[in-house]
PDB file of C-alpha atoms in Angstrom:
ATOM      1  CA  MET A   1     112.736 107.165  98.047  1.00 44.00           C
ATOM      2  CA  ASP A   2     115.408 104.566  99.418  1.00 49.00           C
ATOM      3  CA  SER A   3     118.766 105.470  99.700  1.00 45.00           C
ATOM      4  CA  CYS A   4     119.882 102.613  97.309  1.00 52.00           C
ATOM      5  CA  SER A   5     117.192 103.303  94.595  1.00 45.00           C
ATOM      6  CA  LYS A   6     117.805 105.432  91.401  1.00 43.00           C
ATOM      7  CA  SER A   7     115.305 108.162  91.382  1.00 37.00           C
ATOM      8  CA  ALA A   8     111.683 106.650  89.515  1.00 40.00           C
ATOM      9  CA  ARG A   9     111.581 106.923  85.498  1.00 41.00           C
ATOM     10  CA  GLU A  10     108.180 107.185  83.894  1.00 44.00           C
ATOM     11  CA  SER A  11     107.454 104.222  81.848  1.00 53.00           C
ATOM     12  CA  SER A  12     104.904 101.341  81.733  1.00 83.00           C
ATOM     13  CA  SER A  13     105.749  99.196  84.187  1.00 94.00           C
ATOM     14  CA  PRO A  14     103.153  96.481  85.459  1.00 97.00           C
ATOM     15  CA  PHE A  15     104.952  96.443  88.950  1.00 98.00           C
ATOM     16  CA  ASP A  16     104.111  99.390  91.627  1.00 97.00           C
ATOM     17  CA  SER A  17     106.330  97.321  94.695  1.00 98.00           C
ATOM     18  CA  LEU A  18     108.438  94.194  94.810  1.00 98.00           C
ATOM     19  CA  VAL A  19     107.831  92.118  98.369  1.00 99.00           C
ATOM     20  CA  PHE A  20     111.385  90.246  98.458  1.00 99.00           C
ATOM     21  CA  ASP A  21     111.911  87.147 101.767  1.00 98.00           C
ATOM     22  CA  LEU A  22     115.077  87.197 102.556  1.00 98.00           C
ATOM     23  CA  ASP A  23     116.704  83.687 103.520  1.00 98.00           C
ATOM     24  CA  ASP A  24     117.179  81.559 100.555  1.00 98.00           C
ATOM     25  CA  THR A  25     115.306  84.305  98.558  1.00 98.00           C
ATOM     26  CA  LEU A  26     118.146  87.904  99.057  1.00 98.00           C
ATOM     27  CA  TYR A  27     120.741  84.955  99.531  1.00 98.00           C
ATOM     28  CA  SER A  28     122.035  81.288  98.008  1.00 96.00           C
ATOM     29  CA  SER A  29     120.118  77.722 100.411  1.00 96.00           C
ATOM     30  CA  LYS A  30     123.861  76.626  99.769  1.00 96.00           C
ATOM     31  CA  THR A  31     125.608  79.047 102.178  1.00 98.00           C
ATOM     32  CA  GLY A  32     125.676  76.875 105.073  1.00 98.00           C
ATOM     33  CA  ILE A  33     122.787  79.192 107.095  1.00 98.00           C
ATOM     34  CA  GLY A  34     119.999  76.805 106.546  1.00 97.00           C
ATOM     35  CA  GLU A  35     121.532  73.910 107.708  1.00 98.00           C
ATOM     36  CA  ALA A  36     123.276  75.634 111.007  1.00 98.00           C
ATOM     37  CA  LEU A  37     119.639  77.298 111.701  1.00 98.00           C
ATOM     38  CA  LYS A  38     118.154  73.814 112.146  1.00 98.00           C
ATOM     39  CA  LYS A  39     120.619  72.641 114.426  1.00 98.00           C
ATOM     40  CA  ASN A  40     120.480  75.665 116.292  1.00 98.00           C
ATOM     41  CA  ILE A  41     116.514  74.850 116.333  1.00 98.00           C
ATOM     42  CA  ASP A  42     117.120  71.355 117.390  1.00 98.00           C
ATOM     43  CA  ASP A  43     119.492  72.921 120.454  1.00 98.00           C
ATOM     44  CA  PHE A  44     116.637  75.070 121.463  1.00 98.00           C
ATOM     45  CA  LEU A  45     114.382  71.883 121.943  1.00 98.00           C
ATOM     46  CA  VAL A  46     117.350  70.353 124.000  1.00 98.00           C
ATOM     47  CA  GLU A  47     118.556  73.137 125.893  1.00 98.00           C
ATOM     48  CA  ARG A  48     115.394  74.930 126.280  1.00 97.00           C
ATOM     49  CA  CYS A  49     112.620  72.407 126.301  1.00 97.00           C
ATOM     50  CA  GLY A  50     113.731  68.959 127.345  1.00 97.00           C
ATOM     51  CA  PHE A  51     113.669  67.062 124.835  1.00 98.00           C
ATOM     52  CA  ALA A  52     116.517  63.948 124.106  1.00 98.00           C
ATOM     53  CA  PRO A  53     119.001  64.451 121.605  1.00 98.00           C
ATOM     54  CA  ASP A  54     118.140  61.626 119.640  1.00 98.00           C
ATOM     55  CA  LYS A  55     114.418  62.908 119.469  1.00 98.00           C
ATOM     56  CA  ALA A  56     114.981  66.552 118.611  1.00 98.00           C
ATOM     57  CA  SER A  57     115.708  66.348 114.535  1.00 98.00           C
ATOM     58  CA  SER A  58     112.688  64.225 114.131  1.00 98.00           C
ATOM     59  CA  LEU A  59     110.662  66.547 116.480  1.00 98.00           C
ATOM     60  CA  ARG A  60     111.586  69.742 114.831  1.00 98.00           C
ATOM     61  CA  VAL A  61     110.558  68.602 111.066  1.00 98.00           C
ATOM     62  CA  GLU A  62     107.331  67.318 112.769  1.00 98.00           C
ATOM     63  CA  LEU A  63     106.181  70.657 114.394  1.00 97.00           C
ATOM     64  CA  PHE A  64     107.417  72.316 111.085  1.00 95.00           C
ATOM     65  CA  LYS A  65     105.013  70.424 108.731  1.00 94.00           C
ATOM     66  CA  THR A  66     101.905  70.632 111.330  1.00 94.00           C
ATOM     67  CA  TYR A  67     102.248  74.180 112.648  1.00 94.00           C
ATOM     68  CA  GLY A  68     104.913  75.722 110.348  1.00 91.00           C
ATOM     69  CA  SER A  69     107.720  76.229 112.838  1.00 96.00           C
ATOM     70  CA  SER A  70     108.588  74.868 115.635  1.00 98.00           C
ATOM     71  CA  LEU A  71     108.561  77.917 117.442  1.00 98.00           C
ATOM     72  CA  ALA A  72     104.834  77.903 116.362  1.00 97.00           C
ATOM     73  CA  GLY A  73     104.076  73.944 117.667  1.00 97.00           C
ATOM     74  CA  LEU A  74     105.773  74.560 121.038  1.00 97.00           C
ATOM     75  CA  ARG A  75     103.091  77.774 122.025  1.00 97.00           C
ATOM     76  CA  ALA A  76     100.444  75.839 120.496  1.00 96.00           C
ATOM     77  CA  LEU A  77     101.010  73.426 122.228  1.00 95.00           C
ATOM     78  CA  GLY A  78     101.083  74.222 125.568  1.00 96.00           C
ATOM     79  CA  TYR A  79     105.292  75.409 125.984  1.00 96.00           C
ATOM     80  CA  ASP A  80     105.020  78.587 127.707  1.00 95.00           C
ATOM     81  CA  VAL A  81     108.823  79.052 124.915  1.00 97.00           C
ATOM     82  CA  ASP A  82     109.342  83.049 124.794  1.00 97.00           C
ATOM     83  CA  ALA A  83     110.083  84.119 121.167  1.00 97.00           C
ATOM     84  CA  ASP A  84     113.193  86.963 121.968  1.00 97.00           C
ATOM     85  CA  ASP A  85     114.574  84.346 123.953  1.00 98.00           C
ATOM     86  CA  TYR A  86     113.826  81.408 121.085  1.00 98.00           C
ATOM     87  CA  HIS A  87     115.212  83.507 117.957  1.00 98.00           C
ATOM     88  CA  SER A  88     118.549  84.647 120.040  1.00 98.00           C
ATOM     89  CA  VAL A  89     119.396  81.116 120.038  1.00 98.00           C
ATOM     90  CA  VAL A  90     118.143  79.778 116.812  1.00 98.00           C
ATOM     91  CA  HIS A  91     118.821  83.324 114.560  1.00 98.00           C
ATOM     92  CA  GLY A  92     121.148  85.066 117.483  1.00 98.00           C
ATOM     93  CA  ARG A  93     123.763  81.595 117.568  1.00 98.00           C
ATOM     94  CA  LEU A  94     124.847  81.774 114.029  1.00 98.00           C
ATOM     95  CA  PRO A  95     127.640  82.130 111.725  1.00 98.00           C
ATOM     96  CA  TYR A  96     126.709  85.351 109.933  1.00 98.00           C
ATOM     97  CA  HIS A  97     129.687  85.191 107.873  1.00 98.00           C
ATOM     98  CA  LEU A  98     128.969  82.368 105.765  1.00 98.00           C
ATOM     99  CA  ILE A  99     127.322  85.689 103.875  1.00 98.00           C
ATOM    100  CA  LYS A 100     128.941  87.709 101.973  1.00 98.00           C
ATOM    101  CA  PRO A 101     128.430  91.050 100.346  1.00 98.00           C
ATOM    102  CA  ASP A 102     126.814  90.855  96.810  1.00 98.00           C
ATOM    103  CA  SER A 103     127.344  93.336  94.640  1.00 98.00           C
ATOM    104  CA  GLN A 104     125.683  92.024  91.876  1.00 98.00           C
ATOM    105  CA  LEU A 105     122.456  92.477  93.715  1.00 98.00           C
ATOM    106  CA  ARG A 106     122.662  95.643  95.154  1.00 98.00           C
ATOM    107  CA  ASN A 107     123.554  97.326  91.576  1.00 98.00           C
ATOM    108  CA  LEU A 108     120.161  95.177  90.601  1.00 98.00           C
ATOM    109  CA  LEU A 109     118.375  96.442  93.672  1.00 98.00           C
ATOM    110  CA  ARG A 110     119.792 100.159  93.136  1.00 96.00           C
ATOM    111  CA  SER A 111     118.353  99.978  89.104  1.00 97.00           C
ATOM    112  CA  ILE A 112     115.380  99.025  90.293  1.00 98.00           C
ATOM    113  CA  PRO A 113     113.148 102.568  90.255  1.00 96.00           C
ATOM    114  CA  GLN A 114     109.875 100.699  92.121  1.00 98.00           C
ATOM    115  CA  ARG A 115     109.267 100.182  96.266  1.00 98.00           C
ATOM    116  CA  LYS A 116     111.268  97.041  98.144  1.00 98.00           C
ATOM    117  CA  ILE A 117     110.162  95.332 100.621  1.00 99.00           C
ATOM    118  CA  ILE A 118     111.399  92.580 103.156  1.00 99.00           C
ATOM    119  CA  PHE A 119     108.919  89.738 104.105  1.00 98.00           C
ATOM    120  CA  THR A 120     110.405  87.800 106.780  1.00 98.00           C
ATOM    121  CA  ASN A 121     109.161  84.852 108.776  1.00 98.00           C
ATOM    122  CA  SER A 122     112.299  85.898 110.927  1.00 98.00           C
ATOM    123  CA  ASP A 123     112.724  88.522 113.218  1.00 98.00           C
ATOM    124  CA  ARG A 124     113.799  92.052 112.791  1.00 98.00           C
ATOM    125  CA  ILE A 125     117.204  91.471 114.578  1.00 98.00           C
ATOM    126  CA  HIS A 126     118.160  88.621 112.248  1.00 98.00           C
ATOM    127  CA  ALA A 127     116.742  90.677 109.240  1.00 98.00           C
ATOM    128  CA  MET A 128     118.728  93.359 109.693  1.00 98.00           C
ATOM    129  CA  LYS A 129     121.604  91.529 110.502  1.00 98.00           C
ATOM    130  CA  ALA A 130     121.905  89.315 106.942  1.00 98.00           C
ATOM    131  CA  LEU A 131     121.499  91.918 105.123  1.00 98.00           C
ATOM    132  CA  LYS A 132     124.010  93.859 106.571  1.00 98.00           C
ATOM    133  CA  ARG A 133     126.595  91.320 105.592  1.00 98.00           C
ATOM    134  CA  LEU A 134     124.767  91.408 102.397  1.00 98.00           C
ATOM    135  CA  GLY A 135     125.593  94.872 102.087  1.00 98.00           C
ATOM    136  CA  LEU A 136     121.959  95.404 101.400  1.00 98.00           C
ATOM    137  CA  GLU A 137     120.784  97.215 104.187  1.00 98.00           C
ATOM    138  CA  ASP A 138     119.933 100.511 102.945  1.00 98.00           C
ATOM    139  CA  CYS A 139     117.795  99.111  99.326  1.00 98.00           C
ATOM    140  CA  PHE A 140     114.507  98.359 101.159  1.00 98.00           C
ATOM    141  CA  ASP A 141     111.561 100.947 101.948  1.00 98.00           C
ATOM    142  CA  GLN A 142     110.332  98.873 104.553  1.00 98.00           C
ATOM    143  CA  ILE A 143     110.618  95.493 106.312  1.00 98.00           C
ATOM    144  CA  VAL A 144     107.856  92.915 107.358  1.00 98.00           C
ATOM    145  CA  CYS A 145     108.947  90.716 110.305  1.00 98.00           C
ATOM    146  CA  PHE A 146     108.402  88.011 113.285  1.00 98.00           C
ATOM    147  CA  GLU A 147     107.558  91.538 115.102  1.00 98.00           C
ATOM    148  CA  THR A 148     105.401  93.088 112.408  1.00 98.00           C
ATOM    149  CA  MET A 149     103.119  89.977 111.969  1.00 98.00           C
ATOM    150  CA  ASN A 150     102.970  89.489 116.302  1.00 98.00           C
ATOM    151  CA  PRO A 151     102.991  92.363 118.127  1.00 97.00           C
ATOM    152  CA  ASP A 152     100.796  90.820 120.418  1.00 96.00           C
ATOM    153  CA  LEU A 153     102.588  88.005 121.141  1.00 95.00           C
ATOM    154  CA  SER A 154     104.651  89.333 124.704  1.00 92.00           C
ATOM    155  CA  ARG A 155     101.646  90.121 126.384  1.00 93.00           C
ATOM    156  CA  SER A 156     100.282  86.628 126.226  1.00 94.00           C
ATOM    157  CA  ALA A 157      98.481  85.086 129.611  1.00 94.00           C
ATOM    158  CA  ARG A 158      99.177  81.708 128.239  1.00 95.00           C
ATOM    159  CA  PRO A 159     101.500  80.894 125.822  1.00 95.00           C
ATOM    160  CA  ASP A 160      98.321  79.461 122.792  1.00 92.00           C
ATOM    161  CA  GLU A 161      95.889  83.264 123.730  1.00 95.00           C
ATOM    162  CA  PHE A 162      97.998  84.023 120.844  1.00 95.00           C
ATOM    163  CA  PRO A 163      98.578  81.496 117.846  1.00 95.00           C
ATOM    164  CA  VAL A 164     102.008  82.228 116.413  1.00 97.00           C
ATOM    165  CA  VAL A 165     101.064  84.290 112.668  1.00 98.00           C
ATOM    166  CA  LEU A 166     103.680  83.143 109.501  1.00 97.00           C
ATOM    167  CA  LYS A 167     104.053  82.425 106.055  1.00 97.00           C
ATOM    168  CA  PRO A 168     102.344  81.131 104.165  1.00 96.00           C
ATOM    169  CA  SER A 169      98.919  81.379 106.268  1.00 96.00           C
ATOM    170  CA  PRO A 170      96.776  83.998 104.650  1.00 97.00           C
ATOM    171  CA  GLU A 171      96.329  86.276 108.352  1.00 98.00           C
ATOM    172  CA  ALA A 172     100.504  87.217 107.708  1.00 98.00           C
ATOM    173  CA  MET A 173      99.565  87.685 103.947  1.00 98.00           C
ATOM    174  CA  ARG A 174      97.059  90.303 104.713  1.00 98.00           C
ATOM    175  CA  ILE A 175      98.394  91.556 107.764  1.00 98.00           C
ATOM    176  CA  THR A 176     101.941  91.758 105.047  1.00 98.00           C
ATOM    177  CA  LEU A 177      99.235  94.021 102.683  1.00 98.00           C
ATOM    178  CA  ARG A 178      97.765  95.861 105.224  1.00 98.00           C
ATOM    179  CA  GLU A 179     101.235  97.323 106.858  1.00 98.00           C
ATOM    180  CA  THR A 180     103.034  98.100 103.154  1.00 98.00           C
ATOM    181  CA  SER A 181      99.033  99.515 101.984  1.00 98.00           C
ATOM    182  CA  VAL A 182     100.050  98.199  98.280  1.00 98.00           C
ATOM    183  CA  ASP A 183      98.129  96.863  95.436  1.00 98.00           C
ATOM    184  CA  PRO A 184      98.669  93.525  95.108  1.00 98.00           C
ATOM    185  CA  CYS A 185      97.431  92.980  91.197  1.00 97.00           C
ATOM    186  CA  ARG A 186     100.340  95.468  91.222  1.00 98.00           C
ATOM    187  CA  THR A 187     102.985  94.371  93.282  1.00 98.00           C
ATOM    188  CA  LEU A 188     105.699  91.185  92.406  1.00 98.00           C
ATOM    189  CA  PHE A 189     105.910  88.430  95.561  1.00 98.00           C
ATOM    190  CA  LEU A 190     109.478  86.014  95.388  1.00 98.00           C
ATOM    191  CA  ASP A 191     110.179  84.114  97.662  1.00 98.00           C
ATOM    192  CA  ASP A 192     111.451  80.412  97.339  1.00 98.00           C
ATOM    193  CA  ASN A 193     109.117  78.272  99.272  1.00 96.00           C
ATOM    194  CA  VAL A 194     106.496  76.859  97.059  1.00 97.00           C
ATOM    195  CA  ARG A 195     104.017  77.017 100.039  1.00 96.00           C
ATOM    196  CA  ASN A 196     104.225  81.032 100.729  1.00 97.00           C
ATOM    197  CA  ILE A 197     103.691  81.719  96.534  1.00 98.00           C
ATOM    198  CA  ALA A 198     101.049  79.615  97.389  1.00 98.00           C
ATOM    199  CA  ALA A 199      99.942  81.888  99.803  1.00 98.00           C
ATOM    200  CA  GLY A 200     101.222  85.413  97.411  1.00 98.00           C
ATOM    201  CA  LYS A 201      99.058  83.976  94.542  1.00 98.00           C
ATOM    202  CA  ALA A 202      95.973  83.328  97.145  1.00 98.00           C
ATOM    203  CA  VAL A 203      95.801  87.467  97.666  1.00 98.00           C
ATOM    204  CA  GLY A 204      96.288  88.506  94.144  1.00 98.00           C
ATOM    205  CA  LEU A 205     100.551  88.648  94.178  1.00 98.00           C
ATOM    206  CA  ARG A 206     101.926  88.056  91.112  1.00 98.00           C
ATOM    207  CA  THR A 207     104.271  85.557  92.532  1.00 98.00           C
ATOM    208  CA  VAL A 208     107.800  84.699  91.514  1.00 98.00           C
ATOM    209  CA  LEU A 209     109.977  81.406  92.720  1.00 98.00           C
ATOM    210  CA  VAL A 210     113.025  81.695  93.010  1.00 98.00           C
ATOM    211  CA  GLY A 211     115.304  79.085  93.807  1.00 96.00           C
ATOM    212  CA  LYS A 212     113.792  76.867  91.469  1.00 93.00           C
ATOM    213  CA  THR A 213     113.852  75.562  86.988  1.00 90.00           C
ATOM    214  CA  VAL A 214     109.686  74.571  87.118  1.00 92.00           C
ATOM    215  CA  LYS A 215     106.978  76.807  87.654  1.00 91.00           C
ATOM    216  CA  THR A 216     104.419  75.912  90.411  1.00 95.00           C
ATOM    217  CA  LYS A 217     100.804  76.894  88.626  1.00 96.00           C
ATOM    218  CA  GLU A 218     100.847  79.543  91.188  1.00 97.00           C
ATOM    219  CA  ALA A 219     103.704  80.991  90.620  1.00 98.00           C
ATOM    220  CA  ASP A 220     104.019  83.386  87.862  1.00 97.00           C
ATOM    221  CA  TYR A 221     108.054  83.650  87.043  1.00 97.00           C
ATOM    222  CA  THR A 222     110.630  80.937  88.037  1.00 97.00           C
ATOM    223  CA  LEU A 223     114.224  81.603  88.535  1.00 95.00           C
ATOM    224  CA  ASP A 224     117.278  80.067  89.832  1.00 96.00           C
ATOM    225  CA  ALA A 225     118.954  83.392  91.390  1.00 97.00           C
ATOM    226  CA  VAL A 226     117.466  86.304  92.666  1.00 98.00           C
ATOM    227  CA  ASN A 227     120.350  88.269  90.261  1.00 97.00           C
ATOM    228  CA  ASN A 228     118.836  86.273  87.117  1.00 97.00           C
ATOM    229  CA  LEU A 229     116.106  88.860  87.810  1.00 98.00           C
ATOM    230  CA  PRO A 230     116.827  91.182  84.880  1.00 97.00           C
ATOM    231  CA  LYS A 231     116.201  88.312  82.869  1.00 96.00           C
ATOM    232  CA  ALA A 232     113.023  86.706  84.121  1.00 96.00           C
ATOM    233  CA  VAL A 233     110.687  89.156  84.527  1.00 97.00           C
ATOM    234  CA  PRO A 234     112.068  92.650  82.342  1.00 97.00           C
ATOM    235  CA  GLU A 235     109.191  94.066  82.334  1.00 96.00           C
ATOM    236  CA  ILE A 236     109.480  95.463  85.837  1.00 97.00           C
ATOM    237  CA  TRP A 237     111.319  98.432  84.380  1.00 94.00           C
ATOM    238  CA  VAL A 238     109.546  98.856  81.122  1.00 82.00           C
ATOM    239  CA  ASP A 239     106.409  96.821  79.580  1.00 66.00           C
ATOM    240  CA  PRO A 240     108.162  95.379  76.394  1.00 60.00           C
ATOM    241  CA  ASN A 241     103.969  95.378  75.008  1.00 64.00           C
ATOM    242  CA  ASP A 242     104.481  98.985  74.909  1.00 59.00           C
ATOM    243  CA  ASP A 243     106.082 100.369  71.593  1.00 57.00           C
ATOM    244  CA  GLY A 244     106.360 103.867  73.376  1.00 52.00           C
ATOM    245  CA  ASP A 245     108.703 102.564  75.376  1.00 49.00           C
ATOM    246  CA  GLN A 246     111.144 101.379  73.085  1.00 47.00           C
ATOM    247  CA  ILE A 247     113.859 103.844  73.940  1.00 40.00           C
ATOM    248  CA  ILE A 248     113.694 103.020  77.799  1.00 46.00           C
ATOM    249  CA  ILE A 249     113.556  99.810  76.446  1.00 46.00           C
ATOM    250  CA  SER A 250     117.419  99.724  75.277  1.00 48.00           C
ATOM    251  CA  SER A 251     118.840 101.977  77.478  1.00 50.00           C
ATOM    252  CA  THR A 252     117.515  99.299  80.881  1.00 53.00           C
ATOM    253  CA  ARG A 253     118.717  96.253  78.731  1.00 55.00           C
ATOM    254  CA  ASN A 254     122.316  98.222  78.730  1.00 58.00           C
ATOM    255  CA  GLU A 255     122.030  98.879  82.946  1.00 57.00           C
ATOM    256  CA  ILE A 256     121.041  94.716  82.756  1.00 59.00           C
ATOM    257  CA  ASP A 257     123.627  93.776  80.843  1.00 59.00           C
ATOM    258  CA  SER A 258     126.291  96.011  82.344  1.00 56.00           C
ATOM    259  CA  ILE A 259     124.564  94.188  86.058  1.00 53.00           C
ATOM    260  CA  LEU A 260     125.162  90.792  84.942  1.00 55.00           C
ATOM    261  CA  THR A 261     128.928  91.640  83.207  1.00 53.00           C
ATOM    262  CA  PRO A 262     130.850  90.243  86.180  1.00 50.00           C
ATOM    263  CA  VAL A 263     133.982  93.412  86.909  1.00 45.00           C
ATOM    264  CA  GLY A 264     136.779  92.709  84.495  1.00 45.00           C
ATOM    265  CA  ALA A 265     135.026  90.231  82.200  1.00 43.00           C
TER     266      ALA A 265
END
């Protein structure tokens, strides 16, 4: 068990595992990281690929729409882009100081006895940096990241030999299920992207759309921020329909209340 979790207690929660997206899920999309990321991609397109500065933004958008990411699109189009070099610019130049420690989220994760997994399209270096900035680097049992989904990319003889695999592709979902050995029907998947949520639902995961207030048909739950998870999905801790868990429910609700109450309130 990870060092950020309490010992598992007897309960009838319908979930054995929780799979969390990272960026814009564990921290707000309003931090400014997302905007910096877009600028860094534009810079990469100009500096490394030679595109005109006034074309970079529109190209980035088109590559994302068509291929799921600029890296995937560039390699599919024959550009011999090294993934490590791409990530060193796109993520390596991010203003990580904008991501602040989140003690409330840490306490929330500490209260969840089930296995907790990160599933991100980002590279492992970025994932570890972001988790460390949040104060959550020891809160997860496993990280599924870019390297996990693309183990053969570095030995490709040509750019299009191994297509880049990322969420929301079915292959990315299959790799994650295989690498984590989770039971989809007993796993809760949290992500801020509607397409990723749909992909998760397609492989049988229970889904939580984060950062939104309107639920899509593929989302079993929706919440505006991950810190509100106890209110949106209390059955993580216990099954509210199980009368035998009433004592645990009462204890859990008190615990959740303490997590959600700011210090000094």
